CSV table of N, CA and C in Angstrom, one decimal:
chain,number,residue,atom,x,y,z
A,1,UNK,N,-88.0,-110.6,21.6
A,1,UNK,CA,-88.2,-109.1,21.7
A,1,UNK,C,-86.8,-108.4,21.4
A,2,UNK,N,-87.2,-107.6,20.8
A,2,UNK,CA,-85.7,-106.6,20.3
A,2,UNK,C,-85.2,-106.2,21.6
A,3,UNK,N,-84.0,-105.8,21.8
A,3,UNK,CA,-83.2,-105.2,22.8
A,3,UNK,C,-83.7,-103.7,23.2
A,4,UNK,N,-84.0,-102.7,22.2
A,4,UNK,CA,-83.8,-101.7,21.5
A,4,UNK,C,-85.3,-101.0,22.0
A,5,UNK,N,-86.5,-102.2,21.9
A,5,UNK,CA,-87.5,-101.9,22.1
A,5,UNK,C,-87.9,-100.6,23.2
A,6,UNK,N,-87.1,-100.7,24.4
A,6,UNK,CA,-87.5,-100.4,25.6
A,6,UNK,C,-86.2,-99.2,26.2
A,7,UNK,N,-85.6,-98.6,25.1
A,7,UNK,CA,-84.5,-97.7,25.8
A,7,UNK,C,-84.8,-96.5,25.8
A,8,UNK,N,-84.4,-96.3,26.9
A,8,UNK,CA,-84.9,-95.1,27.3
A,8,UNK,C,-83.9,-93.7,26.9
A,9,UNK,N,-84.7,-92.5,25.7
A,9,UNK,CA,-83.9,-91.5,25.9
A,9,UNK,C,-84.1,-90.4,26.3
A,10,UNK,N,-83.0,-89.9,26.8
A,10,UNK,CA,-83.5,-88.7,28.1
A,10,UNK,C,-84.1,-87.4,27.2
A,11,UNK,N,-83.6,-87.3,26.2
A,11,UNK,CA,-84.4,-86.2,25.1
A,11,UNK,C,-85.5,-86.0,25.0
A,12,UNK,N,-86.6,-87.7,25.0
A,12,UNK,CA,-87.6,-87.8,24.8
A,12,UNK,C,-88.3,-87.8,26.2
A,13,UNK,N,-87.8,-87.7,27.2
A,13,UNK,CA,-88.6,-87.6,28.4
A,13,UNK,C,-88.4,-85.7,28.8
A,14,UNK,N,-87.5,-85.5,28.7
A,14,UNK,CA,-87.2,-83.6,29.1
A,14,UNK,C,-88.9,-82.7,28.7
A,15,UNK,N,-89.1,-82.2,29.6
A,15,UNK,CA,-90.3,-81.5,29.7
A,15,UNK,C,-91.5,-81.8,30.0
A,16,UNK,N,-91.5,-82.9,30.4
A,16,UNK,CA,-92.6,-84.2,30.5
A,16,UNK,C,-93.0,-83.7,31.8
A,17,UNK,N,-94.6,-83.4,32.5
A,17,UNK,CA,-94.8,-83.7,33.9
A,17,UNK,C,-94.8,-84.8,34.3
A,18,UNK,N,-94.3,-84.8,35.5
A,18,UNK,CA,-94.8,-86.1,36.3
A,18,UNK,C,-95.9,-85.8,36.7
A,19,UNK,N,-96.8,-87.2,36.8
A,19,UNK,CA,-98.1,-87.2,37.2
A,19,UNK,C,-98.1,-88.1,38.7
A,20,UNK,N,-97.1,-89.3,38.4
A,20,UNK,CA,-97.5,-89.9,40.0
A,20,UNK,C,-96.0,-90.9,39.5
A,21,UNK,N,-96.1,-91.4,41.4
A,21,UNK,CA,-94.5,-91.9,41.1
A,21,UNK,C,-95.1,-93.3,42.4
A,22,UNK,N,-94.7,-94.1,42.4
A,22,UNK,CA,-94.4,-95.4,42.5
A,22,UNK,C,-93.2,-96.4,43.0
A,23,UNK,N,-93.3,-96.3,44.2
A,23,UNK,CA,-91.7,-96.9,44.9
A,23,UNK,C,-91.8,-98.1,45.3
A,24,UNK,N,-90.9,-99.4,44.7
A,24,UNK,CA,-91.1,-100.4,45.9
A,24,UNK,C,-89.6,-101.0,46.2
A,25,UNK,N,-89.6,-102.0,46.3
A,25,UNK,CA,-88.1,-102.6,47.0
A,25,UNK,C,-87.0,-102.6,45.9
A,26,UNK,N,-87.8,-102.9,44.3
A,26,UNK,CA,-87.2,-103.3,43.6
A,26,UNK,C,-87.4,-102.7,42.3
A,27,UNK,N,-88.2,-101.9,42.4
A,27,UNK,CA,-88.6,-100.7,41.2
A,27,UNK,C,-88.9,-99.7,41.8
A,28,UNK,N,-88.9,-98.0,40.5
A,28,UNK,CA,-89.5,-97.0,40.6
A,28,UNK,C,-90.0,-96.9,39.6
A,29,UNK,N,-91.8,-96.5,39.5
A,29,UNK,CA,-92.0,-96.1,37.8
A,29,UNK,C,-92.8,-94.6,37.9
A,30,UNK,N,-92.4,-94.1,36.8
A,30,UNK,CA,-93.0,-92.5,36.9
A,30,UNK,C,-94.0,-92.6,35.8
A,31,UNK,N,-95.1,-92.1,36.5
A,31,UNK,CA,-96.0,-92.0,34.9
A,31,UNK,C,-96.0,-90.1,35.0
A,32,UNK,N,-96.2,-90.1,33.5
A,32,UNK,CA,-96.1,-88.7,33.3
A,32,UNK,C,-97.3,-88.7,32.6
A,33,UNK,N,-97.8,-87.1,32.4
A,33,UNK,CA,-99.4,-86.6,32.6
A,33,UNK,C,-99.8,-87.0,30.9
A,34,UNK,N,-99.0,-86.9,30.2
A,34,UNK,CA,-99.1,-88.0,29.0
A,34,UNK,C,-99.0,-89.4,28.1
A,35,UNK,N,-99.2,-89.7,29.7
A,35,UNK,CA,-99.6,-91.5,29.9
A,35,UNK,C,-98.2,-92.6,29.3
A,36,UNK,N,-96.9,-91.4,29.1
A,36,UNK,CA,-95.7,-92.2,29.3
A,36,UNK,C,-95.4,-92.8,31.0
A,37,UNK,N,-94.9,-93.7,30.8
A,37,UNK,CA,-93.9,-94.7,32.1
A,37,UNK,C,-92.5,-94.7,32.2
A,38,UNK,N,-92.2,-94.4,33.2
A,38,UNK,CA,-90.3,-94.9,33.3
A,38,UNK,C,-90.2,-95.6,33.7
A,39,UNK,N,-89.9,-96.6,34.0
A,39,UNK,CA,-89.9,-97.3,35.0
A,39,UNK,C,-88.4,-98.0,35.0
A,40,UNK,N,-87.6,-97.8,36.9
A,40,UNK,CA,-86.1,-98.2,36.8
A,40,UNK,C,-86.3,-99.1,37.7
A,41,UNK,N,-85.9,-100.3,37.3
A,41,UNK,CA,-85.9,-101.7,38.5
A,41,UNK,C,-84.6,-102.3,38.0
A,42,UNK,N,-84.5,-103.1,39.1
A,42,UNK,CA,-83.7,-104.0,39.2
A,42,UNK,C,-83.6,-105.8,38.5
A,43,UNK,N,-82.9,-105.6,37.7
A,43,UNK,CA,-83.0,-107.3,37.4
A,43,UNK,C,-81.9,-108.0,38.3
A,44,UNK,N,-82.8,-108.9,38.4
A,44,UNK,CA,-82.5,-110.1,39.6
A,44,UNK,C,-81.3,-110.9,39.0
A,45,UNK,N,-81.3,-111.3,38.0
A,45,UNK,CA,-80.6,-111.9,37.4
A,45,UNK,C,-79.2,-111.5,37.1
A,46,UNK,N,-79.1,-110.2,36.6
A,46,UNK,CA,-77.8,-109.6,36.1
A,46,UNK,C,-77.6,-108.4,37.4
A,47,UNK,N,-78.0,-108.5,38.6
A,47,UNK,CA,-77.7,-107.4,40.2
A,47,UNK,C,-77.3,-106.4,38.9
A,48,UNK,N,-78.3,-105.4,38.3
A,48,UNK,CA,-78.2,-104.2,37.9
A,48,UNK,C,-79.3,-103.8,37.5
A,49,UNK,N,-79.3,-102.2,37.7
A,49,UNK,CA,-80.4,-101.6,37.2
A,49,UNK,C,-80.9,-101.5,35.9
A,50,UNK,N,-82.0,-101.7,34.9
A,50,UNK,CA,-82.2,-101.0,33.9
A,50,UNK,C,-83.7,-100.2,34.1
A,51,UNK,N,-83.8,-99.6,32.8
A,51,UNK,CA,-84.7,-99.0,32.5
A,51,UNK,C,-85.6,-99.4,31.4
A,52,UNK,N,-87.0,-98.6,31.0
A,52,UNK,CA,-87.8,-98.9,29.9
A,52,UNK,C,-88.8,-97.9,30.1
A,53,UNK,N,-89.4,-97.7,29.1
A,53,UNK,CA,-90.3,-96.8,28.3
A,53,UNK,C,-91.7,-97.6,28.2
A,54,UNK,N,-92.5,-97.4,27.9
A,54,UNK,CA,-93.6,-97.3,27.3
A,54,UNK,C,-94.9,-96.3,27.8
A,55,UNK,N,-96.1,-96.5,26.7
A,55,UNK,CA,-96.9,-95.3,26.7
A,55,UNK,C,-98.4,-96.2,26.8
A,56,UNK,N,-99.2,-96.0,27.3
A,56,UNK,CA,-100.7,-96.2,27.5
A,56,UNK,C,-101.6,-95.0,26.2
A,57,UNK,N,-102.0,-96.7,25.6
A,57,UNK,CA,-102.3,-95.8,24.0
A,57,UNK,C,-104.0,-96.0,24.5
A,58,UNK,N,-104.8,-94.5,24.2
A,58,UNK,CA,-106.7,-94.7,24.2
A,58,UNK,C,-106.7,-94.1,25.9
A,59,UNK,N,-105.9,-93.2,26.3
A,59,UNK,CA,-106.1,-92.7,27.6
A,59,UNK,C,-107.8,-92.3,28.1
């Protein structure tokens, strides 16, 4: 998988509603009312946060 695939730019999220938000020990993911995701978790592996993108295509 590309690196690249999943980065998140704050440009492309600005103006977006949030629709519903999602908390647990080791993630947050935001869906927005346009069936984008944010989602910021934790990888276990490297003790740091990242992030990723994706969208729910045929809503």
């Amino acid at each position: 998988m590309e690196v690249n695939n999943f980065k998140v730019t704050p440009e492309k999220l600005k103006g977006k509603t949030v629709e519903d938000v999602a908390v647990t020990t080791s993630a947050v993911v935001l869906k927005f009312t346009d069936g984008t995701f944010l989602d910021v978790y934790l990888d276990k592996s490297a003790q740091t946060l990242k992030t990723s993108t994706n969208k729910l295509e045929d809503q």
